[in-house]
Coordinates of C-alpha atoms in Angstrom, one line a residue:
M1 CA -35.2 26.3 -37.6
E2 CA -37.4 25.3 -40.4
G3 CA -39.7 23.3 -37.8
L4 CA -40.2 26.3 -35.9
S5 CA -41.0 28.9 -39.4
R6 CA -43.9 26.0 -40.2
N7 CA -45.0 25.7 -36.3
P8 CA -44.7 29.3 -34.9
W9 CA -46.6 27.5 -31.3
A10 CA -43.4 25.4 -31.0
A11 CA -41.4 28.3 -30.0
V12 CA -43.7 29.7 -27.6
A13 CA -43.9 26.2 -25.8
Y14 CA -40.1 25.9 -25.8
L15 CA -40.2 29.4 -24.1
V16 CA -42.7 27.6 -22.1
A17 CA -40.4 25.0 -21.0
G18 CA -36.9 27.3 -20.7
I19 CA -39.5 28.9 -17.8
C20 CA -40.0 26.1 -16.5
F21 CA -35.5 25.0 -16.2
I22 CA -35.0 28.2 -14.6
L23 CA -37.7 27.8 -12.0
A24 CA -36.3 24.3 -11.1
L25 CA -33.1 26.1 -11.1
R26 CA -34.7 28.3 -8.6
G27 CA -36.6 25.8 -6.4
L28 CA -33.3 23.7 -6.5
S29 CA -31.4 26.7 -4.7
S30 CA -32.9 25.6 -1.6
P31 CA -34.4 22.2 0.7
T32 CA -37.3 23.4 1.4
S33 CA -37.9 24.1 -2.4
S34 CA -36.2 21.2 -4.2
Q35 CA -39.4 19.5 -4.5
R36 CA -40.9 22.2 -6.3
G37 CA -38.2 22.4 -8.2
N38 CA -37.9 19.2 -9.7
R39 CA -41.6 19.6 -10.4
F40 CA -41.2 22.4 -12.8
G41 CA -38.3 20.3 -14.3
M42 CA -39.8 17.4 -15.0
I43 CA -42.8 19.7 -16.4
G44 CA -40.1 21.8 -18.5
M45 CA -38.8 18.5 -19.9
T46 CA -42.1 17.1 -20.6
I47 CA -43.2 20.0 -23.2
A48 CA -39.3 19.9 -24.3
V49 CA -39.8 16.8 -25.3
A50 CA -42.9 16.8 -26.6
T51 CA -42.4 19.4 -29.0
T52 CA -39.4 18.3 -30.8
L53 CA -41.1 14.8 -31.4
I54 CA -44.2 16.8 -33.1
V55 CA -42.0 19.8 -34.9
H56 CA -39.3 17.2 -36.6
V57 CA -41.1 13.8 -36.5
P58 CA -43.8 15.3 -38.9
R59 CA -41.7 16.4 -41.9
L60 CA -45.1 17.5 -44.3
D61 CA -48.1 16.5 -42.1
L62 CA -49.8 14.1 -40.3
V63 CA -50.7 12.0 -43.1
T64 CA -46.6 11.3 -43.8
I65 CA -45.4 10.6 -40.9
D66 CA -42.5 8.1 -40.9
L67 CA -44.1 5.3 -38.6
A68 CA -41.1 3.3 -38.4
A69 CA -38.7 6.4 -37.3
M70 CA -41.4 7.0 -34.3
V71 CA -41.4 3.3 -33.5
E72 CA -37.4 3.5 -33.5
I73 CA -37.6 7.4 -31.1
L74 CA -40.6 6.4 -29.0
A75 CA -38.4 2.9 -27.8
A76 CA -35.6 4.7 -27.2
I77 CA -37.4 7.0 -24.8
A78 CA -39.2 4.0 -23.3
L79 CA -36.0 2.2 -23.0
G80 CA -34.5 5.4 -21.6
A81 CA -37.0 6.0 -18.6
A82 CA -36.6 2.4 -17.9
I83 CA -33.1 2.4 -17.0
G84 CA -33.4 6.3 -15.4
I85 CA -36.0 4.4 -13.1
V86 CA -34.5 1.5 -12.4
T87 CA -31.8 3.6 -11.8
A88 CA -32.9 6.0 -9.5
R89 CA -34.9 3.6 -7.4
R90 CA -31.9 1.1 -6.8
I91 CA -29.3 3.9 -5.6
A92 CA -27.6 4.2 -2.8
M93 CA -27.4 7.7 -1.6
T94 CA -23.5 7.3 -1.1
D95 CA -23.8 6.4 -4.4
M96 CA -24.8 9.6 -5.8
P97 CA -22.2 11.4 -6.3
Q98 CA -21.0 8.6 -8.8
L99 CA -24.2 8.7 -10.4
V100 CA -24.3 12.5 -11.2
A101 CA -20.6 12.1 -12.9
A102 CA -22.2 9.0 -15.1
F103 CA -24.7 11.0 -15.9
H104 CA -22.6 13.2 -17.0
S105 CA -20.3 11.2 -19.1
L106 CA -23.4 10.1 -20.6
V107 CA -24.7 14.0 -21.5
G108 CA -21.7 14.1 -23.1
L109 CA -21.1 11.0 -25.0
A110 CA -24.4 11.9 -26.5
A111 CA -23.0 15.5 -28.0
V112 CA -20.3 13.6 -29.4
L113 CA -22.2 11.2 -31.1
V114 CA -24.7 14.4 -32.8
A115 CA -21.4 15.6 -33.6
G116 CA -20.5 13.0 -35.8
A117 CA -24.0 12.5 -36.8
A118 CA -24.3 15.3 -38.2
F119 CA -20.5 15.5 -39.9
L120 CA -21.4 12.4 -41.6
N121 CA -24.4 14.0 -43.3
P122 CA -24.8 16.9 -42.6
Q123 CA -27.8 17.5 -45.2
A124 CA -30.1 15.6 -43.3
F125 CA -29.5 17.7 -40.3
G126 CA -30.0 21.3 -42.4
I127 CA -26.9 22.5 -42.1
A128 CA -25.1 21.6 -45.8
D129 CA -25.5 23.1 -49.6
E130 CA -26.1 20.5 -52.4
A131 CA -22.5 19.9 -52.5
S132 CA -22.8 18.6 -49.1
R133 CA -20.3 21.4 -48.0
I134 CA -21.0 22.1 -44.0
F135 CA -22.2 26.2 -43.5
T136 CA -19.4 27.8 -41.6
Q137 CA -21.2 28.5 -38.7
S138 CA -22.5 25.1 -38.9
R139 CA -18.4 23.9 -38.4
V140 CA -17.8 26.3 -35.9
E141 CA -20.8 24.8 -33.5
M142 CA -19.7 21.5 -34.4
G143 CA -15.7 22.2 -33.6
L144 CA -17.0 23.1 -30.4
G145 CA -19.8 20.9 -29.8
V146 CA -18.0 17.8 -29.8
A147 CA -14.8 19.3 -28.1
I148 CA -16.8 20.2 -25.2
G149 CA -18.4 17.3 -25.1
A150 CA -15.7 14.7 -25.2
I151 CA -13.9 16.8 -22.3
T152 CA -17.1 16.0 -20.7
F153 CA -16.9 12.2 -21.7
S154 CA -13.3 11.7 -20.5
G155 CA -13.6 13.8 -17.5
S156 CA -16.4 12.6 -16.1
V157 CA -15.2 8.8 -16.7
I158 CA -12.0 10.0 -14.2
A159 CA -14.1 11.3 -11.9
F160 CA -16.4 8.3 -11.3
L161 CA -13.2 6.0 -11.5
K162 CA -12.2 8.2 -8.5
L163 CA -15.5 8.1 -6.7
N164 CA -15.9 5.0 -6.7
G165 CA -12.6 4.2 -5.4
N166 CA -10.9 2.0 -9.0
M167 CA -8.6 4.9 -9.0
G168 CA -7.3 6.4 -5.4
G169 CA -8.8 9.7 -4.7
K170 CA -4.8 11.5 -4.6
P171 CA -3.7 13.6 -7.6
I172 CA -1.9 11.9 -10.6
M173 CA 0.6 14.4 -11.6
L174 CA 2.6 14.0 -15.2
P175 CA 5.4 15.3 -16.1
G176 CA 5.3 18.6 -17.5
R177 CA 1.1 18.2 -17.5
H178 CA 1.1 22.0 -18.0
I179 CA 2.7 22.3 -20.9
I180 CA 0.5 19.2 -22.3
N181 CA -2.7 20.7 -21.4
L182 CA -1.3 24.0 -23.1
A183 CA -0.4 22.5 -26.5
V184 CA -3.1 19.8 -26.5
L185 CA -5.9 22.6 -25.3
A186 CA -4.3 25.2 -28.3
G187 CA -4.1 22.1 -30.9
I188 CA -7.8 21.7 -30.3
L189 CA -8.5 25.3 -30.9
G190 CA -6.3 25.8 -34.0
L191 CA -7.9 22.6 -36.0
I192 CA -11.2 24.6 -34.4
A193 CA -10.3 27.2 -36.9
Y194 CA -8.7 25.2 -39.1
F195 CA -11.9 23.0 -39.8
T196 CA -13.7 26.2 -40.5
Q197 CA -11.9 26.4 -43.7
D198 CA -11.5 22.9 -44.4
Q199 CA -14.2 20.1 -43.7
A200 CA -11.5 17.1 -44.0
P201 CA -12.6 14.1 -41.6
W202 CA -9.2 14.1 -40.3
V203 CA -10.0 17.2 -38.6
F204 CA -12.9 16.5 -37.2
W205 CA -11.5 13.3 -36.2
T206 CA -8.6 14.5 -35.0
I207 CA -10.3 16.9 -32.8
T208 CA -12.5 14.7 -31.1
G209 CA -9.8 12.4 -30.1
L210 CA -7.7 15.6 -28.4
S211 CA -10.8 16.3 -26.9
F212 CA -11.1 12.9 -25.1
A213 CA -7.8 13.0 -24.5
I214 CA -7.9 16.7 -22.6
G215 CA -10.5 15.3 -20.9
F216 CA -8.7 12.5 -19.4
L217 CA -5.8 14.9 -18.7
L218 CA -7.5 17.5 -17.1
I219 CA -8.9 15.6 -14.2
I220 CA -6.4 12.9 -13.5
P221 CA -4.0 15.6 -11.4
I222 CA -7.4 16.8 -9.4
G223 CA -7.4 15.0 -5.9
G224 CA -10.3 13.5 -4.1
A225 CA -10.9 16.3 -1.7
D226 CA -11.5 18.4 -4.2
M227 CA -14.0 15.9 -6.2
P228 CA -16.6 18.4 -5.4
V229 CA -15.9 21.1 -7.2
V230 CA -14.8 18.1 -10.7
V231 CA -18.6 17.2 -10.4
S232 CA -20.2 21.0 -10.7
M233 CA -17.7 21.8 -12.9
L234 CA -18.6 19.0 -15.4
N235 CA -22.4 19.8 -14.7
S236 CA -21.2 23.0 -16.3
Y237 CA -19.5 21.6 -19.5
S238 CA -22.3 19.3 -20.0
G239 CA -24.2 21.9 -20.4
W240 CA -22.2 23.9 -22.7
A241 CA -21.8 20.8 -25.2
A242 CA -25.9 20.5 -25.0
A243 CA -26.4 23.5 -25.7
A244 CA -24.1 23.6 -29.0
M245 CA -25.4 20.7 -30.0
G246 CA -28.4 22.8 -30.2
F247 CA -27.5 25.2 -32.4
T248 CA -26.8 22.0 -34.3
L249 CA -29.9 20.6 -34.4
H250 CA -31.6 23.6 -34.3
N251 CA -33.1 22.8 -31.2
T252 CA -33.6 26.1 -29.5
A253 CA -35.4 24.4 -26.4
M254 CA -31.6 22.9 -26.2
I255 CA -30.1 25.8 -26.2
I256 CA -32.0 27.4 -23.5
T257 CA -31.1 24.5 -21.2
G258 CA -28.0 23.9 -22.1
A259 CA -27.1 27.2 -21.8
L260 CA -28.6 27.1 -18.6
V261 CA -26.8 23.9 -17.6
G262 CA -23.9 25.4 -18.3
S263 CA -24.2 28.9 -16.4
S264 CA -25.3 27.4 -13.3
G265 CA -22.5 25.0 -13.0
A266 CA -20.3 27.4 -13.6
I267 CA -21.6 29.9 -11.1
L268 CA -21.6 26.8 -8.6
S269 CA -18.4 25.6 -9.0
Y270 CA -16.6 29.4 -8.9
I271 CA -18.9 29.6 -5.3
M272 CA -17.1 26.9 -4.5
C273 CA -13.6 27.6 -5.5
R274 CA -14.6 31.0 -3.4
A275 CA -15.7 28.9 -0.4
M276 CA -12.8 26.5 -0.7
N277 CA -10.2 29.6 -1.4
R278 CA -9.4 27.7 -4.8
S279 CA -8.4 29.5 -8.3
F280 CA -11.3 29.7 -10.5
I281 CA -9.1 29.5 -13.8
S282 CA -6.7 26.5 -12.2
V283 CA -9.9 24.5 -11.7
I284 CA -10.3 24.8 -15.2
A285 CA -7.0 24.3 -16.3
G286 CA -7.1 21.2 -14.5
G287 CA -4.1 22.2 -11.7
F288 CA -6.5 21.7 -8.6
G289 CA -4.3 18.6 -7.5
S290 CA -1.2 19.9 -5.8
D291 CA 2.1 19.1 -7.0
S292 CA 3.1 17.6 -3.7
G293 CA 0.5 15.7 -0.8
G294 CA 1.0 16.5 3.0
V295 CA 2.4 13.5 5.1
A296 CA 0.5 11.9 7.5
A297 CA 2.1 11.4 11.0
A298 CA 2.0 7.8 12.1
A299 CA -0.9 7.7 14.9
T300 CA 0.6 5.7 17.5
D301 CA 3.8 7.9 17.6
R302 CA 1.1 11.2 19.0
P303 CA -0.8 10.7 22.1
W304 CA -4.4 10.6 21.9
K305 CA -7.9 9.7 24.0
R306 CA -10.3 7.1 23.3
G307 CA -13.6 7.3 24.4
S308 CA -17.0 5.4 24.7
A309 CA -20.9 5.6 23.5
E310 CA -21.3 6.5 27.5
D311 CA -18.8 9.3 27.1
A312 CA -20.2 10.6 24.4
A313 CA -23.7 10.7 25.8
F314 CA -23.3 12.1 29.1
L315 CA -20.8 15.0 27.3
M316 CA -23.8 15.8 25.2
S317 CA -26.3 15.4 27.7
Q318 CA -24.5 18.2 30.0
A319 CA -23.8 20.4 27.5
E320 CA -26.1 23.9 26.3
Q321 CA -25.4 23.5 22.4
V322 CA -24.0 20.5 20.6
I323 CA -22.8 21.3 17.2
I324 CA -23.0 18.0 14.1
V325 CA -20.6 18.4 11.5
P326 CA -21.4 15.5 9.0
G327 CA -18.7 14.2 6.1
Y328 CA -18.8 11.4 3.6
G329 CA -18.0 9.0 6.5
M330 CA -21.2 9.6 7.7
A331 CA -22.8 8.9 4.2
V332 CA -21.2 5.8 4.3
A333 CA -22.0 4.1 7.3
Q334 CA -25.5 5.7 6.6
A335 CA -26.5 7.1 9.6
Q336 CA -28.1 10.4 9.6
H337 CA -31.8 8.7 10.4
V338 CA -29.9 7.5 13.6
L339 CA -28.4 10.7 13.8
R340 CA -31.4 12.4 13.9
E341 CA -32.9 9.7 16.4
M342 CA -29.7 11.4 18.1
A343 CA -30.2 14.9 18.2
D344 CA -34.3 14.4 18.8
K345 CA -33.4 13.0 22.3
L346 CA -31.0 15.5 23.2
K347 CA -33.3 18.4 22.6
E348 CA -35.7 16.4 24.8
E349 CA -33.2 16.9 27.0
G350 CA -33.4 21.1 26.7
V351 CA -29.9 20.6 24.2
R352 CA -29.2 23.1 21.3
V353 CA -28.9 20.7 18.6
K354 CA -27.3 22.6 15.1
Y355 CA -25.6 21.5 12.2
A356 CA -22.3 22.8 10.3
I357 CA -22.6 22.2 6.9
H358 CA -19.3 22.7 4.8
P359 CA -19.8 23.5 1.6
V360 CA -17.1 20.8 -0.2
A361 CA -18.8 18.1 2.4
G362 CA -19.2 15.0 0.8
R363 CA -18.2 13.6 -3.3
M364 CA -20.8 16.8 -4.9
P365 CA -22.0 19.9 -3.9
G366 CA -25.0 19.6 -1.5
H367 CA -24.2 15.9 -0.5
M368 CA -24.9 16.6 2.9
N369 CA -28.7 18.5 2.2
V370 CA -29.7 15.6 0.9
L371 CA -29.1 13.1 3.8
L372 CA -30.4 15.1 6.4
A373 CA -33.4 16.3 4.1
E374 CA -33.4 12.3 3.9
A375 CA -33.6 12.2 7.5
N376 CA -36.2 15.1 7.8
V377 CA -34.1 17.1 9.6
P378 CA -35.5 20.0 10.3
Y379 CA -34.3 23.2 8.0
D380 CA -33.6 25.6 10.2
E381 CA -31.1 23.4 12.0
V382 CA -29.0 23.6 9.2
F383 CA -25.8 26.1 9.3
E384 CA -23.4 26.6 6.2
L385 CA -19.9 27.1 7.1
E386 CA -20.0 31.7 7.2
D387 CA -23.2 31.4 9.2
I388 CA -22.2 29.1 12.4
N389 CA -18.7 29.3 12.2
S390 CA -18.1 31.5 15.2
E391 CA -19.9 29.7 17.4
F392 CA -17.7 26.9 17.8
A393 CA -16.0 28.5 20.7
Q394 CA -19.0 29.0 23.1
T395 CA -20.1 25.3 21.8
D396 CA -20.0 22.7 24.2
V397 CA -19.3 20.2 22.1
A398 CA -19.0 19.7 18.6
F399 CA -19.8 16.8 17.1
I400 CA -17.8 15.5 14.1
I401 CA -19.1 12.5 12.2
G402 CA -17.1 10.8 9.4
A403 CA -15.5 14.0 8.7
N404 CA -11.9 15.1 8.2
D405 CA -10.1 17.1 5.6
V406 CA -13.2 20.1 6.7
V407 CA -12.5 20.7 9.9
N408 CA -8.6 20.4 9.6
P409 CA -6.6 23.3 11.2
A410 CA -3.7 22.6 8.8
A411 CA -5.8 23.9 5.8
K412 CA -4.7 27.5 8.0
T413 CA -1.6 26.4 9.0
D414 CA 0.4 24.2 6.9
K415 CA 1.5 26.0 3.9
S416 CA 2.6 22.3 2.7
S417 CA -0.7 20.7 3.2
P418 CA -2.8 20.3 -0.2
I419 CA -5.6 21.8 1.7
Y420 CA -3.6 24.6 2.5
G421 CA -6.1 28.0 2.2
M422 CA -9.6 26.0 2.1
P423 CA -11.7 27.4 4.6
V424 CA -13.1 24.8 8.0
F425 CA -14.6 24.5 10.5
D426 CA -13.0 25.7 13.9
V427 CA -14.1 22.5 15.5
N428 CA -10.8 22.6 17.6
K429 CA -12.4 26.0 19.5
A430 CA -15.0 23.7 20.8
K431 CA -14.6 23.1 24.8
T432 CA -15.1 19.5 24.0
V433 CA -14.8 17.7 19.9
L434 CA -16.1 14.0 20.0
F435 CA -14.7 12.8 17.0
I436 CA -16.3 9.7 15.0
K437 CA -14.0 7.7 13.1
R438 CA -13.2 4.0 11.9
S439 CA -9.5 3.7 13.2
M440 CA -6.5 6.2 13.7
G441 CA -5.3 4.5 10.9
G442 CA -7.4 6.4 8.2
V443 CA -6.3 10.2 7.6
G444 CA -8.7 11.8 5.0
Y445 CA -9.5 11.6 1.4
A446 CA -6.8 14.6 1.2
G447 CA -4.2 12.3 3.2
V448 CA -3.4 14.8 5.0
D449 CA -3.5 13.6 9.2
N450 CA -5.2 15.9 11.1
D451 CA -4.5 17.6 14.5
V452 CA -7.4 18.0 16.0
F453 CA -7.3 14.0 16.5
Y454 CA -4.6 14.7 19.6
Q455 CA -5.8 18.0 21.1
D456 CA -6.5 17.2 24.6
N457 CA -10.1 18.2 24.5
T458 CA -10.6 16.0 21.5
M459 CA -12.5 12.5 22.6
M460 CA -11.4 9.8 19.8
L461 CA -15.4 7.6 19.0
L462 CA -13.4 4.5 17.0
A463 CA -16.3 2.6 15.5
D464 CA -18.7 2.5 12.3
A465 CA -20.3 5.8 12.7
K466 CA -23.6 4.1 12.4
K467 CA -23.5 1.3 15.3
M468 CA -21.3 4.4 17.3
V469 CA -24.2 6.9 17.0
E470 CA -26.4 3.7 17.9
E471 CA -24.8 3.0 21.0
I472 CA -25.3 7.2 21.4
V473 CA -29.4 7.2 21.7
K474 CA -29.4 3.7 23.8
S475 CA -27.2 6.0 26.3
L476 CA -29.2 8.4 26.0
G477 CA -31.8 6.7 27.6

């Protein structure tokens, strides 16, 4: 903390930045305050970066600033800012989960690189004596930081590939994976303990290599339906990696920020696991994927009813209440704006419209909330599962657009199903179910057929989600 001792005001600045980050998390907890939360986050990060530059770059006084180093730092900041701005402006909302996974991987890789630099030149980081022996406490921080960072990086890469469609969404089950995972984790922890006694290069780099490997092994068995929890979990890992590196860099802001991100991500993961009736420990251990996935029945083997946009428009216009359940298919079709237009027309005819959002709908936490907010859907019309599920039995029309697994009753009845135990919407209890999907051949991200397709009160609307809703809007006049 050498820089802070010479600049007492820096501790106050970092404290202010930490308060801004806490207010940012508070603001991001609700769509109505999310913009304010983002502003607090940007203010806090600006204060943290500026304070770090002032504390660490001028090592003695303003006269001896290393201009070359300052130019390199500012160039790196400018390059990163340019990439961030361009990416944020060009990224499609449907690709937001992939972007989040990619950002997590960069945080993890940054932690690995910082740890590697500190190991190779510990005196420059102030964590070694004159004989270049790294302090024991710093070895613990370094070992944990590089391990968590490597796990975050490789795990996020797998999550990105799954979300982006480069890998299949089904779990990839390696034989004896639990024994392998436990052995590798035990090896990492054992080597970190040994690293405190012997700073031999082979120890540090073996920890790094094993950590990269376990990141892959932990995420590969996780199925696509569980990706929202994976994204949240990796977010937590990236925070703890940043916090560990904050100790190595003697940077209070990194410690505070990393701890906030790590703890909030862990809490969110726990909440989502409860919402899916999953074990939090099994998520951390990479045991989320099911050993045997459900087998989907062929659509042609069971009778089902097909409807048209005109049929859907008539049924909804005659209803007292319509509950809309959006899913990832709505995001893919970019149908949120025309969906809001349909809802507005229904409300003009006296129909009560509500939106039901499942905790794990989409491919990351809050995915559907973000899309509906982008379409200016009123916040008071959006409800979480526990607040609206009981209303389906008294609802005239359940309108399913791009969702599947979150409305699949197999989660309650089929113990062999990979989604068994996950709380789902009781759409099958509505008087009429209108189900938009591209074709009867698809079975959802978890690879499980849905009995709702074949119910007597279900009408299948087979088409691109956006095109179908546009046709419904035209039929509503």
